Amino acid sequence: MTTYNETIAFETRGDCDMIDITPQVSETVRSSDLKTGICTVFCTGSTGSV
């Protein structure tokens, strides 16, 4: 089984800030050269969510 891992980092402006990471995730999947599989997205920290 092949795995691929990449980190996407960004900073928020504070409370209730939302960032659309769809373009970054799409580009990461595209550049991985994997043809099938599952893309899992998660964030660390107690105040973030996906």
Short mmCIF file of N, CA and C in Angstrom, two decimals:
data_model
loop_
_atom_site.label_atom_id
_atom_site.label_comp_id
_atom_site.label_asym_id
_atom_site.label_seq_id
_atom_site.Cartn_x
_atom_site.Cartn_y
_atom_site.Cartn_z
N MET A 1 0.84 -1.18 0.00
CA MET A 1 0.00 0.00 0.00
C MET A 1 0.89 1.24 0.00
N THR A 2 0.59 2.14 -0.89
CA THR A 2 1.32 3.41 -0.97
C THR A 2 0.62 4.45 -0.11
N THR A 3 1.41 5.23 0.60
CA THR A 3 0.85 6.34 1.38
C THR A 3 1.53 7.64 0.94
N TYR A 4 0.84 8.73 1.16
CA TYR A 4 1.37 10.05 0.81
C TYR A 4 0.95 11.00 1.92
N ASN A 5 1.85 11.85 2.36
CA ASN A 5 1.57 12.77 3.45
C ASN A 5 2.09 14.16 3.08
N GLU A 6 1.28 15.16 3.32
CA GLU A 6 1.71 16.53 3.09
C GLU A 6 1.03 17.44 4.11
N THR A 7 1.73 18.49 4.50
CA THR A 7 1.19 19.46 5.45
C THR A 7 0.86 20.75 4.72
N ILE A 8 -0.33 21.26 4.98
CA ILE A 8 -0.75 22.56 4.47
C ILE A 8 -0.85 23.48 5.68
N ALA A 9 -0.07 24.54 5.69
CA ALA A 9 -0.05 25.44 6.85
C ALA A 9 -0.58 26.82 6.46
N PHE A 10 -1.27 27.44 7.38
CA PHE A 10 -1.78 28.80 7.17
C PHE A 10 -2.09 29.40 8.53
N GLU A 11 -2.29 30.70 8.57
CA GLU A 11 -2.63 31.38 9.81
C GLU A 11 -4.01 32.02 9.67
N THR A 12 -4.74 32.02 10.78
CA THR A 12 -6.06 32.65 10.80
C THR A 12 -5.97 34.02 11.44
N ARG A 13 -7.04 34.80 11.30
CA ARG A 13 -7.07 36.15 11.86
C ARG A 13 -7.68 36.19 13.25
N GLY A 14 -8.25 35.09 13.72
CA GLY A 14 -8.84 35.10 15.05
C GLY A 14 -10.18 34.41 15.09
N ASP A 15 -11.00 34.80 16.06
CA ASP A 15 -12.29 34.17 16.29
C ASP A 15 -13.14 34.10 15.02
N CYS A 16 -13.72 32.93 14.80
CA CYS A 16 -14.68 32.70 13.70
C CYS A 16 -14.10 32.89 12.31
N ASP A 17 -12.80 32.86 12.17
CA ASP A 17 -12.18 32.98 10.85
C ASP A 17 -12.32 31.65 10.13
N MET A 18 -12.79 31.68 8.89
CA MET A 18 -12.92 30.46 8.09
C MET A 18 -12.07 30.59 6.83
N ILE A 19 -11.39 29.51 6.49
CA ILE A 19 -10.53 29.49 5.31
C ILE A 19 -10.93 28.30 4.45
N ASP A 20 -11.21 28.54 3.18
CA ASP A 20 -11.53 27.47 2.24
C ASP A 20 -10.22 26.86 1.76
N ILE A 21 -9.94 25.63 2.20
CA ILE A 21 -8.69 24.96 1.83
C ILE A 21 -8.89 24.00 0.65
N THR A 22 -10.05 24.05 0.01
CA THR A 22 -10.34 23.15 -1.12
C THR A 22 -9.27 23.23 -2.21
N PRO A 23 -8.85 24.42 -2.65
CA PRO A 23 -7.83 24.48 -3.70
C PRO A 23 -6.51 23.83 -3.29
N GLN A 24 -6.08 24.05 -2.05
CA GLN A 24 -4.83 23.46 -1.59
C GLN A 24 -4.93 21.94 -1.49
N VAL A 25 -6.05 21.44 -0.98
CA VAL A 25 -6.24 19.99 -0.87
C VAL A 25 -6.31 19.37 -2.26
N SER A 26 -7.05 19.99 -3.17
CA SER A 26 -7.15 19.47 -4.53
C SER A 26 -5.79 19.40 -5.21
N GLU A 27 -5.00 20.43 -5.07
CA GLU A 27 -3.67 20.45 -5.67
C GLU A 27 -2.77 19.40 -5.03
N THR A 28 -2.87 19.21 -3.73
CA THR A 28 -2.07 18.18 -3.05
C THR A 28 -2.43 16.80 -3.58
N VAL A 29 -3.72 16.52 -3.71
CA VAL A 29 -4.15 15.22 -4.25
C VAL A 29 -3.66 15.06 -5.68
N ARG A 30 -3.81 16.09 -6.49
CA ARG A 30 -3.39 16.04 -7.89
C ARG A 30 -1.88 15.79 -8.00
N SER A 31 -1.09 16.45 -7.19
CA SER A 31 0.37 16.33 -7.28
C SER A 31 0.91 15.04 -6.65
N SER A 32 0.07 14.30 -5.94
CA SER A 32 0.53 13.06 -5.31
C SER A 32 0.74 11.93 -6.31
N ASP A 33 0.15 12.04 -7.50
CA ASP A 33 0.21 11.01 -8.54
C ASP A 33 -0.49 9.71 -8.16
N LEU A 34 -1.24 9.70 -7.06
CA LEU A 34 -2.03 8.52 -6.70
C LEU A 34 -3.30 8.53 -7.54
N LYS A 35 -3.74 7.36 -7.97
CA LYS A 35 -4.92 7.25 -8.84
C LYS A 35 -6.18 6.88 -8.08
N THR A 36 -6.08 6.12 -6.99
CA THR A 36 -7.23 5.73 -6.19
C THR A 36 -6.86 5.82 -4.72
N GLY A 37 -7.85 5.95 -3.87
CA GLY A 37 -7.58 5.97 -2.43
C GLY A 37 -8.50 6.92 -1.70
N ILE A 38 -8.10 7.23 -0.50
CA ILE A 38 -8.88 8.10 0.39
C ILE A 38 -8.00 9.27 0.79
N CYS A 39 -8.58 10.45 0.77
CA CYS A 39 -7.89 11.65 1.24
C CYS A 39 -8.47 12.01 2.61
N THR A 40 -7.63 12.02 3.61
CA THR A 40 -8.06 12.37 4.96
C THR A 40 -7.49 13.74 5.31
N VAL A 41 -8.34 14.64 5.77
CA VAL A 41 -7.93 15.99 6.15
C VAL A 41 -8.26 16.18 7.61
N PHE A 42 -7.29 16.64 8.40
CA PHE A 42 -7.55 16.91 9.81
C PHE A 42 -6.73 18.10 10.26
N CYS A 43 -7.12 18.67 11.37
CA CYS A 43 -6.36 19.77 11.93
C CYS A 43 -6.04 19.47 13.39
N THR A 44 -4.91 19.98 13.82
CA THR A 44 -4.52 19.82 15.21
C THR A 44 -4.96 21.06 15.98
N GLY A 45 -5.07 20.94 17.25
CA GLY A 45 -5.47 22.06 18.09
C GLY A 45 -6.89 21.93 18.57
N SER A 46 -7.17 22.55 19.68
CA SER A 46 -8.48 22.40 20.31
C SER A 46 -9.54 23.35 19.75
N THR A 47 -9.14 24.36 18.99
CA THR A 47 -10.12 25.33 18.51
C THR A 47 -10.36 25.26 17.01
N GLY A 48 -9.69 24.35 16.32
CA GLY A 48 -9.86 24.23 14.87
C GLY A 48 -10.83 23.13 14.51
N SER A 49 -11.37 23.21 13.30
CA SER A 49 -12.24 22.15 12.81
C SER A 49 -12.17 22.11 11.29
N VAL A 50 -12.56 20.97 10.75
CA VAL A 50 -12.58 20.79 9.30
C VAL A 50 -14.01 20.49 8.91
#
